[in-house]
Amino acid sequence: MPRIRELGIFESKLPPGAHNAITDVAGVAVGHYTLIAEEGAWTGNGPFRTGVTVIVPHEGNIFEEKVTAVTHTINGFGKVYGFEQVRELGTIETPIALTGTLNVPRVADALMTIAIEQNPHIGLGFAESGRQGYHSVNPVVGETSDGYLSDLQARPIGLAEVRAALADAATGPVAEGVVGAGTGTSCFGWKGGIGSASRVLPRRAGSFTIGVLVQTNYGSSEELTICGVPVGQHVRPPKPEKRQEDGSIMIVLATDAPLDTRQLGRLCQRAAFGLARTGSTCHGGSGDFVVAFSTANRTPDRPAELGGERPYFREQPVMDLFSLAVIEAVEEAIYNSLFMAHTVVGRDGNTRYALPVDDVLAVMGRYGRHL
């Protein structure tokens, strides 16, 4: 299954990185655990079409070396975990995990367990631990609902599955489509999933990289727009869509630029424009969230001294290029989640079909978009 850029119908003003993925930001790794089990009717313990995806900001101890971060809510119908402390303190101290909605508490608990294993002073306070440290840890977990294809109630993703996703985490190409947290999700009435993309800024903007990863689970088929072409008006799933929830999307942004939380927040807001380019109208029942982090400046758990020199990014006049990079990469990552997905039959025979690429190309050709 080709990514959209390989089909020759997607053009961008800024170039992608080597892998055209979030992992083009040096040090960032992505791992998946995919659970596909059982067939037929819902039993209370399956069938499962679900999983977990982790985004690891750097190769070190993230609790000890936190990354500058911010979260942003486009529409808040969701069950995300840990976002409020990120808004308050401006740092992330665990890998970011994405999963199915009702798995969120179990995945958060798993991240806590792993963080405590790596940092035994967590939760002991100051005097008892024999060192300075915080009393808690703040796992960050995002979600979309994969309940159309998977048994939500059984909540099968926990500690073992999160460990497996972390063990799978690697730099380089990112697996997309029906994998990890995207195993059971839908996009514009078709099979969606995980998608990724990146942009490299020109030298006058520092040659920095912006990377994006999405978990798509939103939209109805008639809304789908690809590169400005109303594809959804011409290509529909082979069976009428069963009524579904308005859906959601998780968007994760990474950069190696030394941006502060205010600047990262500006980029988070621009992610909504990339989402809109695909045809999204941000339904009221949709959970649309953005997490952004910079790998440039790490914050020690308890710094030995206050202050210190840090790289400073003077945003004008090049911030427009950062905004363009985010918009383009979000749009392309969403398309990749669609083009890289295959048909999946889930619980009770519910089916999400792969986007028919040949039909899409035919429509694009009629609108002047040729290979």
Short mmCIF file of C-alpha atoms in Angstrom, two decimals:
data_model
loop_
_atom_site.label_atom_id
_atom_site.label_comp_id
_atom_site.label_asym_id
_atom_site.label_seq_id
_atom_site.Cartn_x
_atom_site.Cartn_y
_atom_site.Cartn_z
CA MET A 1 0.00 0.00 0.00
CA PRO A 2 1.61 3.28 -1.08
CA ARG A 3 1.71 6.43 0.99
CA ILE A 4 0.00 9.39 -0.64
CA ARG A 5 3.24 11.12 -1.61
CA GLU A 6 4.36 7.99 -3.48
CA LEU A 7 1.22 8.24 -5.64
CA GLY A 8 2.25 11.65 -6.91
CA ILE A 9 -0.97 13.44 -5.95
CA PHE A 10 0.31 15.27 -2.87
CA GLU A 11 2.50 18.32 -3.19
CA SER A 12 3.99 20.43 -0.43
CA LYS A 13 5.82 23.71 -0.26
CA LEU A 14 8.28 22.36 2.30
CA PRO A 15 10.25 19.12 1.88
CA PRO A 16 9.78 16.06 4.10
CA GLY A 17 12.54 14.51 6.18
CA ALA A 18 14.34 11.29 5.33
CA HIS A 19 11.51 9.05 6.57
CA ASN A 20 8.68 11.60 6.24
CA ALA A 21 7.75 10.69 9.81
CA ILE A 22 7.83 12.02 13.36
CA THR A 23 11.06 10.07 13.84
CA ASP A 24 12.86 12.51 11.56
CA VAL A 25 13.17 14.59 14.73
CA ALA A 26 16.42 13.20 16.08
CA GLY A 27 16.02 10.90 19.08
CA VAL A 28 12.25 10.45 18.78
CA ALA A 29 11.14 6.81 18.63
CA VAL A 30 7.76 5.18 17.96
CA GLY A 31 6.57 1.73 19.01
CA HIS A 32 3.34 -0.22 18.59
CA TYR A 33 1.57 -3.16 20.15
CA THR A 34 -1.27 -4.53 18.00
CA LEU A 35 -4.00 -6.83 19.31
CA ILE A 36 -6.13 -8.67 16.74
CA ALA A 37 -7.93 -11.60 18.33
CA GLU A 38 -11.17 -13.57 17.98
CA GLU A 39 -13.86 -13.35 15.31
CA GLY A 40 -17.63 -13.01 15.24
CA ALA A 41 -20.05 -11.75 17.88
CA TRP A 42 -19.17 -9.73 20.94
CA THR A 43 -18.58 -12.00 23.92
CA GLY A 44 -17.51 -9.65 26.71
CA ASN A 45 -13.93 -10.78 26.16
CA GLY A 46 -13.46 -9.99 22.48
CA PRO A 47 -13.25 -9.80 19.56
CA PHE A 48 -10.35 -7.34 19.76
CA ARG A 49 -9.08 -4.91 17.15
CA THR A 50 -7.11 -2.55 19.36
CA GLY A 51 -3.63 -1.69 20.57
CA VAL A 52 -1.30 0.97 21.92
CA THR A 53 1.21 3.29 20.26
CA VAL A 54 3.99 5.04 22.18
CA ILE A 55 5.97 8.12 21.19
CA VAL A 56 9.26 8.33 23.10
CA PRO A 57 10.74 11.87 23.04
CA HIS A 58 14.35 10.82 23.62
CA GLU A 59 16.50 7.83 24.47
CA GLY A 60 17.25 8.84 28.06
CA ASN A 61 15.26 8.80 31.30
CA ILE A 62 12.34 11.07 30.44
CA PHE A 63 11.32 11.58 34.06
CA GLU A 64 14.81 12.80 34.92
CA GLU A 65 15.12 14.82 31.70
CA LYS A 66 11.70 16.19 30.89
CA VAL A 67 10.93 17.80 27.54
CA THR A 68 9.24 21.15 27.01
CA ALA A 69 5.65 20.46 25.99
CA VAL A 70 2.14 21.78 25.67
CA THR A 71 -1.32 20.35 25.04
CA HIS A 72 -4.17 21.88 23.08
CA THR A 73 -7.85 21.00 22.82
CA ILE A 74 -9.57 21.60 19.48
CA ASN A 75 -12.78 19.93 20.72
CA GLY A 76 -12.87 18.34 24.15
CA PHE A 77 -15.15 15.30 23.92
CA GLY A 78 -12.47 12.89 25.11
CA LYS A 79 -10.87 11.02 28.00
CA VAL A 80 -7.24 12.09 27.71
CA TYR A 81 -4.96 11.64 30.72
CA GLY A 82 -2.32 13.93 32.16
CA PHE A 83 -3.00 16.94 29.96
CA GLU A 84 -3.75 19.40 32.77
CA GLN A 85 -0.32 19.13 34.43
CA VAL A 86 1.35 19.53 31.03
CA ARG A 87 -0.62 22.76 30.56
CA GLU A 88 0.38 23.94 34.03
CA LEU A 89 4.08 23.01 34.11
CA GLY A 90 4.99 22.89 30.42
CA THR A 91 6.82 19.57 30.49
CA ILE A 92 6.25 15.90 29.66
CA GLU A 93 7.95 13.28 31.86
CA THR A 94 6.84 9.93 30.37
CA PRO A 95 6.46 8.51 26.89
CA ILE A 96 3.23 9.62 25.22
CA ALA A 97 0.82 6.73 24.74
CA LEU A 98 -2.20 6.49 22.41
CA THR A 99 -4.84 3.77 22.75
CA GLY A 100 -8.57 2.94 22.66
CA THR A 101 -10.85 4.99 24.91
CA LEU A 102 -11.54 2.62 27.79
CA ASN A 103 -7.95 1.41 27.88
CA VAL A 104 -6.76 4.84 29.03
CA PRO A 105 -6.68 4.22 32.81
CA ARG A 106 -4.87 0.90 32.41
CA VAL A 107 -2.30 2.41 30.04
CA ALA A 108 -1.74 5.35 32.40
CA ASP A 109 -1.25 2.90 35.27
CA ALA A 110 1.26 0.97 33.16
CA LEU A 111 3.26 4.12 32.43
CA MET A 112 3.28 4.90 36.16
CA THR A 113 4.55 1.42 36.99
CA ILE A 114 7.34 1.64 34.43
CA ALA A 115 8.33 5.15 35.56
CA ILE A 116 8.53 4.00 39.19
CA GLU A 117 10.67 1.02 38.19
CA GLN A 118 13.08 3.38 36.45
CA ASN A 119 12.90 6.04 39.20
CA PRO A 120 12.36 4.37 42.60
CA HIS A 121 12.17 7.70 44.44
CA ILE A 122 8.83 8.58 42.80
CA GLY A 123 6.08 8.70 45.42
CA LEU A 124 8.41 8.59 48.42
CA GLY A 125 8.64 12.31 49.01
CA PHE A 126 11.81 14.18 49.83
CA ALA A 127 13.14 12.93 53.19
CA GLU A 128 12.18 9.29 52.74
CA SER A 129 13.86 8.99 49.35
CA GLY A 130 17.15 10.43 50.52
CA ARG A 131 17.13 12.84 47.60
CA GLN A 132 15.06 15.60 46.15
CA GLY A 133 12.24 14.48 43.92
CA TYR A 134 8.58 14.93 43.18
CA HIS A 135 5.88 12.95 44.98
CA SER A 136 4.23 11.82 41.75
CA VAL A 137 4.56 11.15 38.04
CA ASN A 138 2.28 12.40 35.28
CA PRO A 139 1.68 9.88 32.46
CA VAL A 140 0.30 11.33 29.22
CA VAL A 141 -2.26 9.17 27.39
CA GLY A 142 -4.46 10.08 24.42
CA GLU A 143 -7.31 8.09 22.96
CA THR A 144 -9.91 7.58 20.30
CA SER A 145 -12.71 5.03 20.40
CA ASP A 146 -12.19 1.76 18.51
CA GLY A 147 -15.49 0.34 19.78
CA TYR A 148 -17.03 -0.15 16.33
CA LEU A 149 -14.54 -2.91 15.58
CA SER A 150 -13.32 -3.95 19.04
CA ASP A 151 -14.68 -4.93 22.45
CA LEU A 152 -14.26 -1.73 24.47
CA GLN A 153 -15.62 -3.11 27.73
CA ALA A 154 -12.94 -5.76 28.20
CA ARG A 155 -10.11 -3.18 28.25
CA PRO A 156 -7.36 -5.59 27.15
CA ILE A 157 -4.44 -3.14 26.96
CA GLY A 158 -2.39 -2.92 30.15
CA LEU A 159 1.12 -3.25 31.53
CA ALA A 160 2.33 -6.15 29.37
CA GLU A 161 1.08 -4.51 26.19
CA VAL A 162 2.63 -1.13 27.03
CA ARG A 163 5.93 -2.84 27.78
CA ALA A 164 5.73 -4.53 24.38
CA ALA A 165 5.07 -1.22 22.61
CA LEU A 166 8.03 0.39 24.38
CA ALA A 167 10.24 -2.57 23.47
CA ASP A 168 9.16 -2.04 19.85
CA ALA A 169 10.00 1.68 19.90
CA ALA A 170 12.58 2.64 17.30
CA THR A 171 13.75 5.54 15.21
CA GLY A 172 13.46 5.27 11.43
CA PRO A 173 10.37 4.47 9.36
CA VAL A 174 7.07 4.39 11.27
CA ALA A 175 4.53 1.63 10.71
CA GLU A 176 1.21 3.16 9.63
CA GLY A 177 -2.41 2.19 9.06
CA VAL A 178 -3.78 -0.81 10.96
CA VAL A 179 -1.24 -0.92 13.74
CA GLY A 180 -1.05 -0.09 17.45
CA ALA A 181 -3.60 2.48 18.56
CA GLY A 182 -4.91 2.66 14.99
CA THR A 183 -5.86 -1.01 14.74
CA GLY A 184 -9.57 -0.47 15.28
CA THR A 185 -10.14 3.14 14.25
CA SER A 186 -12.06 4.66 11.34
CA CYS A 187 -11.55 7.77 9.24
CA PHE A 188 -14.20 9.35 6.99
CA GLY A 189 -16.16 6.09 7.03
CA TRP A 190 -13.13 4.12 5.80
CA LYS A 191 -10.45 2.27 7.72
CA GLY A 192 -8.15 4.79 9.36
CA GLY A 193 -5.34 4.31 11.82
CA ILE A 194 -1.85 5.65 12.44
CA GLY A 195 -0.23 8.11 10.06
CA SER A 196 2.94 10.17 10.17
CA ALA A 197 4.77 12.87 8.21
CA SER A 198 7.47 15.51 8.63
CA ARG A 199 8.81 18.75 7.23
CA VAL A 200 12.31 20.22 7.17
CA LEU A 201 12.53 23.99 7.39
CA PRO A 202 14.89 26.00 5.19
CA ARG A 203 18.25 27.22 6.44
CA ARG A 204 16.94 30.73 7.08
CA ALA A 205 14.49 29.14 9.57
CA GLY A 206 17.21 27.10 11.26
CA SER A 207 16.90 23.87 9.23
CA PHE A 208 14.74 22.50 12.04
CA THR A 209 12.41 19.53 11.66
CA ILE A 210 8.71 19.26 12.48
CA GLY A 211 7.34 15.72 12.86
CA VAL A 212 3.73 14.61 13.21
CA LEU A 213 1.97 11.40 14.21
CA VAL A 214 -1.83 11.00 14.16
CA GLN A 215 -4.38 8.47 15.36
CA THR A 216 -7.41 9.08 13.10
CA ASN A 217 -10.97 8.20 14.03
CA TYR A 218 -13.27 10.92 12.71
CA GLY A 219 -15.43 12.15 9.85
CA SER A 220 -18.14 10.80 7.57
CA SER A 221 -17.38 9.61 4.05
CA GLU A 222 -19.02 12.52 2.22
CA GLU A 223 -16.73 15.00 4.01
CA LEU A 224 -13.45 13.51 2.80
CA THR A 225 -11.34 16.06 0.92
CA ILE A 226 -7.94 15.13 -0.52
CA CYS A 227 -5.65 17.92 -1.70
CA GLY A 228 -8.65 20.17 -2.16
CA VAL A 229 -10.65 17.60 -4.17
CA PRO A 230 -14.08 16.59 -2.72
CA VAL A 231 -13.36 12.87 -3.01
CA GLY A 232 -16.12 12.00 -0.55
CA GLN A 233 -18.75 13.33 -2.94
CA HIS A 234 -17.75 10.68 -5.48
CA VAL A 235 -16.34 7.69 -3.55
CA ARG A 236 -18.35 6.04 -0.80
CA PRO A 237 -17.95 2.79 1.20
CA PRO A 238 -19.55 -0.26 -0.47
CA LYS A 239 -22.12 -0.60 2.32
CA PRO A 240 -24.10 2.20 3.96
CA GLU A 241 -22.31 3.48 7.03
CA LYS A 242 -23.82 2.42 10.32
CA ARG A 243 -24.35 5.37 12.60
CA GLN A 244 -21.23 6.00 14.64
CA GLU A 245 -19.98 8.48 17.20
CA ASP A 246 -18.65 11.74 15.85
CA GLY A 247 -15.14 10.39 16.30
CA SER A 248 -11.83 11.83 17.38
CA ILE A 249 -8.23 12.46 16.41
CA MET A 250 -5.01 12.57 18.38
CA ILE A 251 -2.24 14.71 16.90
CA VAL A 252 1.31 14.56 18.27
CA LEU A 253 3.84 17.20 17.13
CA ALA A 254 7.58 16.96 17.73
CA THR A 255 10.37 19.38 16.87
CA ASP A 256 14.06 19.88 17.50
CA ALA A 257 13.61 23.67 17.47
CA PRO A 258 14.17 25.33 20.89
CA LEU A 259 10.58 26.52 21.24
CA ASP A 260 9.02 27.52 24.54
CA THR A 261 5.51 26.54 25.61
CA ARG A 262 3.92 29.66 24.14
CA GLN A 263 5.50 29.00 20.77
CA LEU A 264 4.58 25.30 20.87
CA GLY A 265 1.05 26.36 21.72
CA ARG A 266 0.90 28.50 18.60
CA LEU A 267 1.90 25.47 16.52
CA CYS A 268 -0.76 23.32 18.21
CA GLN A 269 -3.40 25.79 17.12
CA ARG A 270 -2.18 25.54 13.52
CA ALA A 271 -2.70 21.76 13.58
CA ALA A 272 -6.43 22.42 13.30
CA PHE A 273 -5.87 23.95 9.85
CA GLY A 274 -4.25 20.75 8.62
CA LEU A 275 -7.18 18.80 10.02
CA ALA A 276 -9.64 21.12 8.25
CA ARG A 277 -7.88 20.63 4.91
CA THR A 278 -8.97 16.97 4.98
CA GLY A 279 -12.65 17.89 5.31
CA SER A 280 -13.10 17.77 9.07
CA THR A 281 -15.78 20.03 10.50
CA CYS A 282 -14.94 19.26 14.14
CA HIS A 283 -18.21 17.66 15.23
CA GLY A 284 -19.48 18.42 18.74
CA GLY A 285 -19.00 14.83 19.86
CA SER A 286 -15.43 14.64 18.61
CA GLY A 287 -12.35 14.54 20.83
CA ASP A 288 -9.68 16.43 18.89
CA PHE A 289 -6.46 16.93 20.86
CA VAL A 290 -2.91 18.04 20.12
CA VAL A 291 0.27 17.33 22.09
CA ALA A 292 3.48 19.12 21.10
CA PHE A 293 6.99 18.83 22.48
CA SER A 294 10.48 20.10 21.76
CA THR A 295 13.55 17.92 22.19
CA ALA A 296 15.89 20.92 22.26
CA ASN A 297 15.73 21.82 25.96
CA ARG A 298 15.49 19.13 28.65
CA THR A 299 14.44 20.01 32.19
CA PRO A 300 16.04 18.07 35.07
CA ASP A 301 13.62 16.55 37.58
CA ARG A 302 15.13 18.70 40.34
CA PRO A 303 17.68 21.14 38.89
CA ALA A 304 20.78 21.78 40.97
CA GLU A 305 20.38 25.51 40.42
CA LEU A 306 17.84 27.88 39.03
CA GLY A 307 18.25 29.64 35.73
CA GLY A 308 21.06 28.84 33.33
CA GLU A 309 21.56 29.56 29.67
CA ARG A 310 19.20 27.97 27.17
CA PRO A 311 18.88 28.34 23.41
CA TYR A 312 16.40 31.06 22.55
CA PHE A 313 14.36 31.07 19.37
CA ARG A 314 13.43 34.44 17.95
CA GLU A 315 10.30 33.52 16.08
CA GLN A 316 9.73 36.41 13.75
CA PRO A 317 9.80 36.48 10.79
CA VAL A 318 10.12 32.69 10.29
CA MET A 319 7.26 31.46 12.50
CA ASP A 320 5.04 31.40 9.43
CA LEU A 321 7.25 28.63 8.05
CA PHE A 322 6.81 26.62 11.25
CA SER A 323 3.04 27.05 10.94
CA LEU A 324 3.12 25.92 7.31
CA ALA A 325 5.20 22.89 8.27
CA VAL A 326 2.66 21.82 10.89
CA ILE A 327 -0.32 22.32 8.60
CA GLU A 328 1.24 20.37 5.74
CA ALA A 329 2.53 17.54 7.93
CA VAL A 330 -0.77 17.08 9.77
CA GLU A 331 -2.68 16.93 6.49
CA GLU A 332 -0.26 14.42 4.95
CA ALA A 333 -0.13 12.26 8.09
CA ILE A 334 -3.92 11.94 8.04
CA TYR A 335 -3.88 10.88 4.39
CA ASN A 336 -1.17 8.33 5.16
CA SER A 337 -3.36 6.83 7.89
CA LEU A 338 -6.01 6.24 5.23
CA PHE A 339 -3.87 5.12 2.30
CA MET A 340 -1.81 2.71 4.41
CA ALA A 341 -4.83 0.98 6.02
CA HIS A 342 -6.38 -2.29 4.87
CA THR A 343 -9.93 -3.59 5.32
CA VAL A 344 -10.70 -4.86 8.83
CA VAL A 345 -13.64 -7.01 9.97
CA GLY A 346 -14.30 -6.59 13.67
CA ARG A 347 -16.80 -7.55 16.32
CA ASP A 348 -20.28 -8.58 15.19
CA GLY A 349 -19.08 -8.53 11.60
CA ASN A 350 -18.67 -4.75 11.63
CA THR A 351 -16.39 -3.82 8.74
CA ARG A 352 -14.29 -0.83 7.83
CA TYR A 353 -13.12 -0.99 4.23
CA ALA A 354 -9.80 0.23 2.91
CA LEU A 355 -9.96 3.42 0.90
CA PRO A 356 -10.13 2.30 -2.77
CA VAL A 357 -7.00 3.94 -4.11
CA ASP A 358 -7.78 3.40 -7.80
CA ASP A 359 -11.19 5.06 -7.42
CA VAL A 360 -9.61 7.97 -5.56
CA LEU A 361 -6.98 8.42 -8.27
CA ALA A 362 -9.68 8.43 -10.94
CA VAL A 363 -11.54 11.23 -9.13
CA MET A 364 -8.33 13.17 -8.59
CA GLY A 365 -7.60 12.89 -12.30
CA ARG A 366 -10.99 14.32 -13.21
CA TYR A 367 -10.13 17.35 -11.07
CA GLY A 368 -6.78 17.81 -12.79
CA ARG A 369 -4.65 15.98 -10.23
CA HIS A 370 -2.65 13.51 -12.29
CA LEU A 371 0.16 11.12 -11.44
#
